Amino acid sequence: MSDTTIRTNSDVVLIGAGIMSATLGLILKELQPDIKIEIYERLDIAAAESSDAWNNAGTGHSAFCELNYTPESEDKTVSAKKAISIAESFEVSRQFWSYLVQENKVSSPENFIKSIPHMSFVWGEKNVEYLKKRYDALTANPLFKDMLFSTDFAKLQEWMPLVMEGRNDNEKVAATSMALGTDVNFGELTRNIFNHLTTLDGVTIHFHHEVKKLKQRDDKVWRIKVTDLATGQKRKAYTKFVFIGAGGGSLPLLEKADVPEGKGYGGFPVSGQWLKCINPEVIAKHQAKVYGKASVGAPPMSVPHIDSRMINGERALLFGPFAGFSTRFLKNGSYSDLPLSIKTDNIIPMIAAGIKNIPLTRYLIEQVRQSPKDRINALKEYVPTAKSKDWVLERAGQRVQVIKKDEKEGGILEFGTEVITTHDGSLSVLLGASPGASTAVSIMVDLVSRCFEDQFNSPEWQQKLKHMIPSFGQKLNDNPELLLEVRKATATVLKLKN
């Protein structure tokens, strides 16, 4: 019997058709037009998992409103360090997207990005004090200097009428507002980028194809075994560089790659649900993204927010997300994902992280046990006049929080995004969740600098990177004039408020 396996050779293989792979693929194709790229996606469309509008927070995470990016230390000072880093990264993303629009590589920016105020809202004396300290810490930096703060009830009513409706005007409340905020539909953006990528020579995308195995041969070439889920056809893809950007599916693939850099990593899956408003009158009353403080023990992705969105061309209003627990690593995954991910090299870090995160476990159990009434009561903290008939429960995305080895602790639970790259730069894997999509361009430029080091430092690639990202190599927070110039330029191209 003859071997009917299809064999292909390429310079780059991207696993997973989300925003990360789309961004990396296009950056590499811009830097080296003759590069040959193959993309494999398990589902039948791009951006159906973490990048999809219903599964992604969609704020255009720019740290304007997310309180978890400005932690308060034991001495009661508020650190702006992480917020500055994320805000910088989002400005880089805006520049790259503007370049794509100007070069007609993606069209109609209004289909994937829109201006909308980003607000933080708190109540209670301690929280109001915290928000003021956060405001002071952030506005000392050029990236945040346009932020407004108010404790005035009438002003807050003006900013967010739905949130203030039905409240007692004696209540101690405060909010910040950034008019420069955006709503980003990463599903739309991702599909837009792939639509362009697949028109280019040397780029092929295979939907409904699942990567079963990957192994690096002695000659440093990766052999990847893939199955067409529709026909059963087997493929072997050979490449010198692999990027795994498969959301929750990245950890099992990292384990299959069997590289030293991947040892000791585990994953803790957290599922999500939204309350979705179905009353057009209520939806029309709220045009902002309003974030509050997370519950004790809650993962950062569970920061509650009442969120005005544009999804499939229609205005939507969501509240949540409510966290849950599932052993699946993907929304379309298997219940055996978590058990199968436990290996001899990561079991100790996973147990250690579990013991140290008892509040998270307790929080997830409480969330899973919530009744519809409990969820409406949580919503009423943000929308006091909410009626249960106006809201339905919608399943959100699945996130896998990173667990990694730690010499002191045994294992720690990470809530950010982590990129693991092998010593030879031939394999790079993206794990984790927030702020992910919004910082994709910065993450991928950094990845290229490590995995394609010689070409990256060449005058040709440096010049091209500066063309795509005008602030490349500079910190906007240290250069207020350049920041203003860049914001104005990207706002014009992307049709945003300046």
XYZ file of N, CA, C and O in Angstrom, residues 178-370:
772
model
N -11.579 58.209 30.044
C -10.623 58.495 28.961
C -11.388 58.473 27.643
O -11.836 57.414 27.189
N -11.547 59.636 27.038
C -12.286 59.733 25.773
C -11.557 59.025 24.637
O -12.168 58.674 23.628
N -10.256 58.793 24.808
C -9.444 58.163 23.750
C -9.633 56.660 23.647
O -9.001 56.002 22.824
N -10.490 56.085 24.494
C -10.685 54.637 24.486
C -11.247 54.132 23.169
O -11.810 54.890 22.374
N -11.084 52.842 22.967
C -11.595 52.219 21.734
C -12.280 50.894 22.029
O -12.048 50.269 23.058
N -13.127 50.499 21.107
C -13.738 49.169 21.096
C -13.153 48.453 19.891
O -13.214 48.965 18.768
N -12.541 47.297 20.095
C -11.891 46.579 18.995
C -12.529 45.213 18.823
O -12.647 44.449 19.782
N -12.944 44.925 17.609
C -13.469 43.598 17.279
C -12.308 42.797 16.692
O -12.003 42.891 15.509
N -11.634 42.025 17.560
C -10.438 41.310 17.115
C -10.756 40.168 16.162
O -9.913 39.777 15.358
N -11.971 39.640 16.251
C -12.362 38.608 15.292
C -12.398 39.176 13.880
O -11.843 38.606 12.940
N -13.045 40.336 13.746
C -13.142 41.008 12.443
C -11.759 41.379 11.915
O -11.440 41.168 10.733
N -10.922 41.943 12.784
C -9.571 42.345 12.393
C -8.743 41.141 11.947
O -8.058 41.185 10.918
N -8.823 40.067 12.706
C -8.058 38.854 12.377
C -8.455 38.306 11.019
O -7.601 37.986 10.183
N -9.754 38.196 10.786
C -10.212 37.660 9.489
C -9.824 38.585 8.342
O -9.467 38.134 7.253
N -9.843 39.891 8.610
C -9.410 40.871 7.614
C -7.944 40.652 7.229
O -7.581 40.679 6.045
N -7.098 40.441 8.241
C -5.668 40.225 7.978
C -5.457 38.924 7.212
O -4.686 38.876 6.237
N -6.132 37.854 7.619
C -5.975 36.575 6.908
C -6.484 36.665 5.472
O -5.920 36.046 4.568
N -7.563 37.419 5.264
C -8.067 37.599 3.891
C -6.983 38.192 2.999
O -6.835 37.808 1.839
N -6.233 39.148 3.540
C -5.129 39.736 2.774
C -3.966 38.754 2.645
O -3.428 38.568 1.546
N -3.587 38.132 3.738
C -2.435 37.216 3.727
C -2.593 36.122 2.673
O -1.640 35.780 1.971
N -3.791 35.565 2.583
C -4.001 34.430 1.676
C -4.039 34.831 0.203
O -4.095 33.970 -0.668
N -4.000 36.129 -0.080
C -3.883 36.560 -1.492
C -2.417 36.642 -1.918
O -2.123 36.834 -3.097
N -1.512 36.521 -0.967
C -0.090 36.691 -1.254
C 0.565 35.380 -1.663
O 0.198 34.306 -1.178
N 1.546 35.476 -2.556
C 2.292 34.291 -2.973
C 3.009 33.680 -1.782
O 3.584 34.393 -0.950
N 2.970 32.353 -1.705
C 3.731 31.666 -0.673
C 3.023 31.536 0.663
O 3.628 31.105 1.642
N 1.724 31.916 0.718
C 0.972 31.770 1.971
C -0.209 30.830 1.736
O -1.012 31.046 0.832
N -0.287 29.779 2.540
C -1.439 28.865 2.452
C -2.016 28.659 3.838
O -1.280 28.546 4.819
N -3.345 28.621 3.917
C -4.018 28.392 5.201
C -4.888 27.151 5.070
O -5.597 26.979 4.081
N -4.780 26.277 6.039
C -5.521 25.016 6.035
C -6.476 24.998 7.212
O -6.047 24.856 8.359
N -7.771 25.169 6.936
C -8.775 25.083 7.988
C -9.161 23.625 8.204
O -8.979 22.780 7.338
N -9.727 23.349 9.376
C -10.176 21.997 9.723
C -9.020 21.001 9.706
O -9.203 19.827 9.397
N -7.832 21.490 10.011
C -6.630 20.652 10.091
C -6.093 20.702 11.525
O -5.901 21.789 12.073
N -5.856 19.544 12.101
C -5.369 19.474 13.482
C -3.943 18.948 13.526
O -3.627 17.919 12.930
N -3.094 19.687 14.250
C -1.711 19.247 14.444
C -1.708 18.153 15.500
O -2.169 18.361 16.628
N -1.193 16.991 15.126
C -1.181 15.838 16.030
C 0.165 15.677 16.732
O 0.215 15.297 17.899
N 1.240 15.918 16.005
C 2.584 15.748 16.574
C 3.522 16.772 15.972
O 3.329 17.206 14.832
N 4.565 17.132 16.723
C 5.640 17.932 16.133
C 6.941 17.547 16.818
O 6.980 17.326 18.031
N 7.968 17.430 16.010
C 9.264 16.973 16.516
C 10.380 17.633 15.721
O 10.289 17.765 14.498
N 11.411 18.062 16.418
C 12.567 18.656 15.744
C 13.572 17.557 15.409
O 14.004 16.802 16.280
N 13.933 17.474 14.139
C 14.901 16.462 13.700
C 16.327 16.907 14.039
O 16.565 18.057 14.435
N 17.271 16.022 13.825
C 18.682 16.334 14.119
C 19.207 17.492 13.283
O 20.114 18.209 13.716
N 18.618 17.676 12.081
C 19.076 18.781 11.225
C 18.386 20.104 11.575
O 18.476 21.079 10.829
N 17.668 20.117 12.723
C 16.976 21.300 13.273
C 15.672 21.657 12.553
O 15.021 22.643 12.892
N 15.309 20.881 11.548
C 14.038 21.104 10.852
C 12.917 20.460 11.666
O 13.071 19.353 12.202
N 11.786 21.160 11.776
C 10.626 20.617 12.486
C 9.756 19.801 11.530
O 9.458 20.240 10.413
N 9.367 18.605 11.984
C 8.406 17.778 11.233
C 7.087 17.813 11.986
O 7.031 17.447 13.172
N 6.058 18.266 11.324
C 4.753 18.439 11.966
C 3.741 17.516 11.292
O 3.537 17.572 10.066
N 3.123 16.648 12.091
C 2.115 15.732 11.550
C 0.731 16.336 11.749
O 0.373 16.705 12.871
N 0.002 16.433 10.645
C -1.297 17.117 10.638
C -2.348 16.200 10.014
O -2.050 15.447 9.088
N -3.576 16.273 10.530
C -4.685 15.498 9.957
C -5.790 16.440 9.491
O -6.178 17.358 10.224
N -6.275 16.207 8.275
C -7.449 16.930 7.770
C -8.667 16.309 8.451
O -8.987 15.140 8.220
N -9.334 17.068 9.299
C -10.441 16.530 10.096
C -11.666 16.189 9.243
O -12.522 15.412 9.665
N -11.750 16.766 8.049
C -12.902 16.489 7.179
C -12.715 15.195 6.391
O -13.656 14.418 6.222
N -11.484 14.951 5.926
C -11.248 13.805 5.028
C -10.375 12.715 5.635
O -10.315 11.601 5.112
N -9.669 13.041 6.734
C -8.735 12.077 7.320
C -7.381 12.078 6.646
O -6.477 11.336 7.049
N -7.217 12.905 5.612
C -5.939 12.982 4.891
C -4.798 13.390 5.837
O -4.936 14.323 6.629
N -3.678 12.660 5.760
C -2.514 12.959 6.603
C -1.550 13.874 5.852
O -1.389 13.763 4.635
N -0.923 14.757 6.614
C 0.081 15.656 6.042
C 1.315 15.655 6.938
O 1.210 15.464 8.146
N 2.463 15.908 6.321
C 3.685 16.169 7.082
C 4.250 17.490 6.574
O 4.533 17.633 5.379
N 4.342 18.448 7.487
C 4.860 19.770 7.120
C 6.264 19.908 7.698
O 6.481 19.616 8.882
N 7.196 20.348 6.877
C 8.584 20.528 7.310
C 8.933 22.011 7.278
O 8.648 22.701 6.289
N 9.529 22.494 8.362
C 9.835 23.923 8.446
C 10.969 24.173 9.432
O 11.224 23.361 10.323
N 11.612 25.329 9.279
C 12.690 25.698 10.210
C 12.174 26.520 11.389
O 12.872 26.716 12.374
N 10.938 27.035 11.263
C 10.389 27.846 12.355
C 8.908 27.558 12.558
O 8.132 27.544 11.598
N 8.522 27.349 13.827
C 7.126 27.089 14.182
C 6.672 28.096 15.232
O 7.377 28.331 16.222
N 5.499 28.674 15.012
C 4.865 29.495 16.044
C 3.554 28.832 16.432
O 2.719 28.511 15.579
N 3.375 28.607 17.744
C 2.126 28.032 18.249
C 1.339 29.139 18.934
O 1.707 29.613 20.002
N 0.276 29.569 18.286
C -0.599 30.609 18.828
C -2.020 30.081 18.822
O -2.900 30.630 18.167
N -2.216 28.986 19.545
C -3.482 28.253 19.479
C -4.342 28.452 20.714
O -5.132 27.579 21.081
N -4.188 29.621 21.384
C -5.003 29.893 22.574
C -4.794 28.816 23.617
O -3.668 28.425 23.927
N -5.906 28.288 24.140
C -5.831 27.227 25.141
C -5.212 25.952 24.613
O -4.774 25.100 25.383
N -5.153 25.808 23.276
C -4.556 24.612 22.678
C -3.045 24.656 22.602
O -2.402 23.685 22.195
N -2.446 25.785 23.021
C -0.988 25.924 22.900
C -0.225 25.029 23.870
O 0.821 24.482 23.534
N -0.741 24.895 25.110
C -0.019 24.105 26.108
C 0.132 22.641 25.698
O 1.255 22.111 25.737
N -0.936 21.943 25.265
C -0.756 20.553 24.828
C 0.241 20.428 23.669
O 1.002 19.459 23.601
N 0.260 21.411 22.761
C 1.202 21.359 21.642
C 2.634 21.607 22.114
O 3.580 20.995 21.604
N 2.800 22.495 23.096
C 4.128 22.715 23.678
C 4.635 21.421 24.306
O 5.812 21.066 24.163
N 3.735 20.711 24.983
C 4.128 19.438 25.597
C 4.516 18.411 24.530
O 5.482 17.658 24.698
N 3.794 18.410 23.415
C 4.121 17.472 22.328
C 5.464 17.798 21.684
O 6.166 16.911 21.192
N 5.823 19.092 21.656
C 7.104 19.498 21.053
C 8.287 18.962 21.855
O 9.386 18.791 21.316
N 8.068 18.711 23.153
C 9.075 18.091 24.022
C 10.412 18.835 23.992
O 11.462 18.249 23.713
N 10.350 20.141 24.282
C 11.579 20.946 24.327
C 11.896 21.295 25.781
O 10.983 21.437 26.601
N 13.178 21.435 26.129
C 13.535 21.733 27.525
C 12.859 22.993 28.060
O 12.461 23.052 29.228
N 12.718 24.007 27.191
C 12.130 25.278 27.628
C 10.662 25.141 28.043
O 10.121 26.002 28.735
N 10.012 24.067 27.608
C 8.595 23.876 27.924
C 8.339 23.056 29.170
O 7.186 22.897 29.600
N 9.394 22.551 29.784
C 9.226 21.708 30.966
C 8.709 22.520 32.164
O 9.132 23.641 32.389
N 7.816 21.907 32.904
C 7.327 22.540 34.129
C 6.143 23.458 33.939
O 5.604 23.993 34.909
N 5.716 23.677 32.686
C 4.554 24.538 32.444
C 3.257 23.738 32.538
O 3.162 22.615 32.039
N 2.287 24.336 33.190
C 0.955 23.759 33.254
C -0.067 24.819 32.924
O 0.270 25.983 32.670
N -1.331 24.428 32.935
C -2.381 25.394 32.618
C -3.592 25.195 33.508
O -3.930 24.069 33.882
N -4.232 26.316 33.866
C -5.443 26.265 34.678
C -6.566 26.922 33.883
O -6.552 28.144 33.670
N -7.528 26.130 33.401
C -8.579 26.696 32.548
C -9.651 27.444 33.343
O -10.068 26.998 34.412
N -10.049 28.597 32.819
C -11.132 29.387 33.406
C -12.114 29.720 32.287
O -11.721 30.292 31.267
N -13.359 29.318 32.472
C -14.359 29.612 31.440
C -15.088 30.899 31.792
O -14.912 31.457 32.877
N -15.897 31.384 30.884
C -16.582 32.650 31.138
C -17.989 32.687 30.562
O -18.324 31.931 29.644
N -18.796 33.566 31.130
C -20.143 33.815 30.620
C -20.433 35.307 30.704
O -19.915 35.998 31.585
N -21.250 35.792 29.776
C -21.704 37.182 29.804
C -23.198 37.218 30.086
O -23.926 36.295 29.712
N -23.647 38.304 30.672
C -25.063 38.644 30.586
C -25.183 39.597 29.401
O -24.503 40.627 29.364
N -26.017 39.243 28.445
C -26.172 40.048 27.222
C -27.540 40.717 27.237
O -28.559 40.053 27.438
N -27.529 42.030 27.027
C -28.783 42.774 27.026
C -29.538 42.551 25.709
O -28.940 42.573 24.630
N -30.851 42.327 25.816
C -31.654 42.107 24.602
C -32.713 43.205 24.429
O -33.574 43.112 23.562
N -32.622 44.251 25.262
C -33.571 45.364 25.166
C -32.881 46.551 24.477
O -31.997 47.178 25.062
N -33.279 46.876 23.243
C -32.612 47.949 22.495
C -32.616 49.293 23.218
O -31.669 50.063 23.096
N -33.662 49.570 24.008
C -33.739 50.850 24.730
C -32.645 50.935 25.795
O -32.037 51.988 25.997
N -32.410 49.829 26.470
C -31.354 49.793 27.498
C -29.985 49.895 26.826
O -29.109 50.643 27.276
N -29.799 49.161 25.746
C -28.517 49.173 25.009
C -28.167 50.603 24.582
O -27.025 51.042 24.704
N -29.191 51.352 24.122
C -28.973 52.717 23.619
C -28.579 53.694 24.725
O -27.985 54.740 24.453
N -28.887 53.356 25.985
C -28.593 54.272 27.105
C -27.121 54.271 27.518
O -26.699 55.151 28.257
N -26.374 53.251 27.109
C -25.003 53.106 27.612
C -24.012 53.092 26.452
O -24.072 52.213 25.592
N -23.118 54.077 26.449
C -22.107 54.119 25.392
C -20.741 54.374 26.024
O -20.164 55.452 25.900
N -20.276 53.368 26.718
C -18.970 53.444 27.388
C -18.552 52.035 27.794
O -19.368 51.110 27.774
N -17.276 51.904 28.136
C -16.780 50.666 28.744
C -16.458 51.015 30.184
O -15.547 51.801 30.449
N -17.234 50.485 31.115
C -17.088 50.845 32.526
C -16.603 49.629 33.308
O -17.315 48.624 33.408
N -15.387 49.750 33.830
C -14.759 48.654 34.581
C -14.775 48.944 36.075
O -14.551 50.079 36.503
N -14.994 47.901 36.871
C -14.963 48.024 38.317
C -13.821 47.227 38.919
O -12.894 46.828 38.217
N -13.910 46.982 40.233
C -12.875 46.222 40.933
C -13.252 44.747 40.968
O -14.410 44.399 41.181
N -12.247 43.900 40.782
C -12.490 42.459 40.808
C -12.757 41.990 42.234
O -12.282 42.588 43.198
N -13.519 40.905 42.359
C -13.752 40.293 43.663
C -12.455 39.688 44.185
O -11.557 39.365 43.406
N -12.364 39.510 45.484
C -11.180 38.891 46.086
C -11.024 37.476 45.543
O -11.975 36.699 45.519
N -9.808 37.156 45.059
C -9.535 35.822 44.525
C -9.846 35.671 43.059
O -9.524 34.656 42.447
N -10.490 36.677 42.460
C -10.878 36.574 41.053
C -9.670 36.706 40.135
O -8.777 37.498 40.402
N -9.635 35.922 39.028
C -8.570 36.119 38.048
C -8.785 37.441 37.325
O -9.926 37.909 37.205
N -7.713 38.079 36.826
C -7.855 39.392 36.178
C -8.860 39.419 35.033
O -9.501 40.428 34.798
N -8.990 38.287 34.305
C -9.947 38.279 33.192
C -11.387 38.421 33.681
O -12.290 38.679 32.907
N -11.597 38.284 35.001
C -12.947 38.359 35.546
C -13.285 39.723 36.132
O -14.229 39.845 36.892
N -12.496 40.742 35.802
C -12.813 42.092 36.275
C -14.184 42.477 35.716
O -14.389 42.470 34.499
N -15.154 42.811 36.579
C -16.505 43.083 36.078
C -16.564 44.371 35.264
O -15.946 45.363 35.625
N -17.286 44.322 34.169
C -17.472 45.532 33.379
C -18.807 45.517 32.649
O -19.305 44.478 32.258
N -19.371 46.711 32.521
C -20.587 46.907 31.733
C -20.113 47.560 30.446
O -19.608 48.686 30.443
N -20.246 46.816 29.367
C -19.437 47.042 28.178
C -20.276 47.243 26.922
O -20.984 46.336 26.485
N -20.203 48.436 26.356
C -20.865 48.722 25.088
C -19.952 48.263 23.956
O -18.781 48.626 23.917
N -20.481 47.450 23.052
C -19.666 46.847 21.994
C -20.355 46.966 20.636
O -21.564 47.133 20.559
N -19.544 46.819 19.578
C -20.111 46.655 18.238
C -19.739 45.248 17.789
O -18.555 44.915 17.667
N -20.743 44.406 17.579
C -20.504 43.029 17.148
C -21.380 42.744 15.934
O -22.592 42.929 15.964
N -20.723 42.319 14.850
C -21.428 42.047 13.581
C -22.267 43.240 13.125
O -23.390 43.091 12.645
N -21.686 44.438 13.316
C -22.334 45.650 12.828
C -23.459 46.175 13.706
O -24.115 47.158 13.363
N -23.711 45.515 14.841
C -24.794 45.955 15.718
C -24.255 46.294 17.102
O -23.315 45.655 17.579
N -24.877 47.286 17.746
C -24.471 47.651 19.096
C -24.939 46.570 20.071
O -26.075 46.111 20.004
N -24.025 46.161 20.950
C -24.353 45.155 21.959
C -23.987 45.707 23.328
O -23.155 46.607 23.449
N -24.620 45.165 24.368
C -24.301 45.557 25.737
C -24.121 44.291 26.562
O -25.023 43.448 26.632
N -22.935 44.160 27.146
C -22.596 42.958 27.907
C -22.237 43.329 29.337
O -21.694 44.405 29.592
N -22.486 42.397 30.244
C -21.980 42.544 31.607
C -21.330 41.233 32.032
O -21.840 40.151 31.804
N -20.215 41.365 32.691
C -19.503 40.177 33.161
C -18.010 40.461 33.100
O -17.590 41.612 33.255
N -17.199 39.453 32.820
C -17.651 38.073 32.640
C -17.787 37.374 33.988
O -17.103 37.712 34.941
N -18.681 36.388 34.025
C -18.782 35.511 35.180
C -17.851 34.339 34.915
O -17.896 33.741 33.836
N -17.007 34.053 35.881
C -16.030 32.981 35.692
C -16.671 31.627 35.991
O -17.659 31.524 36.705
N -16.057 30.606 35.427
C -16.499 29.248 35.697
C -15.320 28.318 35.569
O -14.202 28.755 35.254
N -15.557 27.064 35.782
C -14.473 26.097 35.641
C -14.902 24.991 34.703
O -16.000 24.453 34.797
N -14.035 24.702 33.760
C -14.237 23.571 32.855
C -12.861 22.980 32.615
O -11.860 23.694 32.618
N -12.793 21.692 32.413
C -11.488 21.068 32.140
C -11.082 21.220 30.677
O -10.022 20.761 30.274
N -11.929 21.889 29.893
C -11.557 22.166 28.497
C -10.527 23.295 28.440
O -10.594 24.241 29.219
N -9.615 23.218 27.472
C -8.654 24.299 27.247
C -9.137 25.252 26.161
O -8.599 26.338 25.989
N -10.136 24.817 25.392
C -10.708 25.643 24.333
C -12.225 25.554 24.426
O -12.774 24.561 24.914
N -12.911 26.573 23.938
C -14.373 26.558 23.919
C -14.865 25.342 23.136
O -15.847 24.707 23.478
N -14.127 25.033 22.063
C -14.449 23.863 21.252
C -13.510 22.705 21.556
O -13.183 21.900 20.688
N -13.044 22.639 22.793
C -12.072 21.624 23.181
C -12.717 20.383 23.776
O -13.925 20.154 23.662
N -11.877 19.576 24.445
C -12.322 18.314 25.029
C -12.226 18.396 26.555
O -11.333 19.058 27.097
N -13.132 17.690 27.250
C -13.089 17.671 28.711
C -11.829 16.972 29.242
O -11.491 17.099 30.414
N -11.129 16.249 28.368
C -9.897 15.569 28.793
C -8.671 16.471 28.663
O -7.561 16.049 28.987
N -8.842 17.727 28.217
C -7.697 18.621 27.991
C -6.847 18.799 29.248
O -5.626 18.671 29.208
N -7.500 19.133 30.385
C -6.738 19.364 31.619
C -6.069 18.085 32.128
O -4.861 18.088 32.359
N -6.812 16.964 32.283
C -6.148 15.747 32.774
C -4.970 15.311 31.895
O -3.920 14.920 32.411
N -5.133 15.425 30.573
C -4.062 14.986 29.670
C -2.854 15.918 29.695
O -1.766 15.546 29.266
N -3.052 17.143 30.191
C -1.929 18.105 30.215
C -1.021 17.900 31.432
O 0.067 18.467 31.499
N -1.485 17.105 32.394
C -0.692 16.888 33.613
C 0.386 15.846 33.350
O 0.097 14.695 33.000
N 1.646 16.266 33.486
C 2.808 15.406 33.209
C 3.709 15.355 34.446
O 3.551 16.135 35.388
N 4.683 14.477 34.410
C 5.595 14.350 35.565
C 6.367 15.638 35.827
O 6.682 15.956 36.965
N 6.657 16.423 34.764
C 7.469 17.634 34.965
C 6.660 18.838 35.435
O 7.227 19.837 35.866
N 5.310 18.777 35.321
C 4.537 19.952 35.751
C 3.583 19.680 36.908
O 2.918 20.591 37.390
N 3.525 18.435 37.376
C 2.544 18.124 38.428
C 2.852 18.859 39.726
O 1.950 19.373 40.396
N 4.152 18.983 40.080
C 4.509 19.691 41.324
C 4.181 21.182 41.218
O 3.532 21.737 42.107
N 4.597 21.878 40.110
C 4.185 23.291 39.977
C 2.675 23.484 40.019
O 2.179 24.445 40.613
N 1.921 22.546 39.404
C 0.465 22.694 39.376
C -0.137 22.523 40.769
O -1.028 23.283 41.176
N 0.354 21.536 41.531
C -0.145 21.334 42.894
C 0.218 22.535 43.772
O -0.615 23.061 44.524
N 1.487 22.987 43.654
C 1.946 24.133 44.461
C 1.123 25.382 44.160
O 0.705 26.107 45.072
N 0.879 25.632 42.861
C 0.084 26.807 42.465
C -1.349 26.673 42.980
O -1.966 27.655 43.409
N -1.870 25.443 42.963
C -3.231 25.205 43.447
C -3.361 25.506 44.932
O -4.303 26.172 45.372
N -2.376 25.053 45.705
C -2.394 25.279 47.153
C -2.316 26.772 47.468
O -2.975 27.269 48.376
N -1.508 27.508 46.679
C -1.308 28.943 46.954
C -2.449 29.802 46.415
O -2.472 31.001 46.632
N -3.361 29.183 45.664
C -4.458 29.962 45.076
C -5.819 29.447 45.528
O -6.760 29.383 44.745
N -5.900 29.120 46.820
C -7.174 28.655 47.384
C -8.284 29.698 47.194
O -9.416 29.353 46.851
N -7.991 31.025 47.377
C -9.060 32.015 47.152
C -9.629 31.956 45.731
O -10.830 32.152 45.543
N -8.761 31.672 44.742
C -9.236 31.552 43.356
C -10.168 30.355 43.225
O -11.236 30.446 42.613
N -9.775 29.231 43.811
C -10.609 28.028 43.756
C -11.967 28.296 44.402
O -13.014 27.950 43.853
N -11.929 28.950 45.565
C -13.176 29.279 46.272
C -14.050 30.198 45.422
O -15.265 30.004 45.300
N -13.395 31.193 44.801
C -14.117 32.144 43.943
C -14.796 31.419 42.771
O -15.968 31.667 42.458
N -14.056 30.493 42.130
C -14.610 29.775 40.978
C -15.781 28.894 41.387
O -16.778 28.795 40.664
N -15.668 28.248 42.559
C -16.774 27.416 43.045
C -18.013 28.282 43.264
O -19.129 27.922 42.875
N -17.807 29.448 43.872
C -18.932 30.380 44.105
C -19.559 30.818 42.783
O -20.782 30.899 42.658
N -18.717 31.094 41.800
C -19.220 31.539 40.497
C -20.025 30.438 39.807
O -21.088 30.694 39.235
N -19.514 29.212 39.871
C -20.199 28.075 39.233
C -21.568 27.844 39.876
O -22.533 27.475 39.200
N -21.650 28.083 41.194
C -22.896 27.821 41.926
C -23.906 28.966 41.815
O -25.008 28.873 42.346
N -23.534 30.037 41.121
C -24.435 31.192 41.034
C -25.756 30.846 40.350
O -25.778 30.146 39.333
